[in-house]
Amino acid sequence: MDETYVKQLMEAQEVSLTTKQAKIIISAIEIFAEKGYAATSTSEIAKQAGVAEGTIFRHFPTKKDLLLSIVKPGLMKLAVPFFASQMVNDIFKKEFNEFEDLLRAFITNRLEFVEGNLPLIKIVLQEIAFHEEIQIVLKENFQAKVYPRLEEVIIAFQKQGKLKEFPIPTIIRFSLSTFLGFVITRYIVMPNKQWDNEREIDDMITFIMNGIESGQAI
């Protein structure tokens, strides 16, 4: 974990962290990302952080509190707003001739984001099904910042006759589930496989567009 990454995480915290708290959080991120929350013990985190296990519980009453101290003030203030606002700036303020071009820009941009924030992303993907707090913050950010822009550009393409008039929620759900399925397989299920990201992007776009074009129009 490089210094820039650690600095960003520390800046995302609402309160100042002591040196020991910072070491505990950084070690927890690394181990949670590698082994998963359930399979990680506080003794492992303490050993990697170079502190006594009791020190963890003085700062974080439970292991769940430690997880949320990473996900809520850290990832949710750093990654999710960045995901929403930066994606809008990088993608939706550009003009694309075809919907396929937008998909390529979206998928490429998000893969770069995932690779630049992989430990935190892995934690969220591994734990989102088990923690309602993570689900709520992700849902709120997506619905407020990302979904309206996606809806806007899809409507524009449909009005231009460049995209079939398939239900917009279905197009968004189908596109995002295809992308997220790849991210989960690529970075969690089969991280050691030899991946050709460019080929995978091409295949995802073909799969999504074929699904939309073969679907029943409104």
CSV table of C-alpha atoms in Angstrom, one decimal, residues 21 42 80 99 108 111 177 184 216:
chain,number,residue,atom,x,y,z
A,21,GLN,CA,-5.1,3.7,14.8
A,42,THR,CA,-8.2,-9.3,15.2
A,80,VAL,CA,-18.2,6.5,-3.7
A,99,PHE,CA,-23.9,4.1,-27.3
A,108,THR,CA,-12.6,1.6,-19.2
A,111,LEU,CA,-11.7,-0.5,-14.5
A,177,SER,CA,-24.6,-6.3,-13.9
A,184,ILE,CA,-16.0,-9.8,-9.3
A,216,GLN,CA,-38.4,-6.5,-27.2
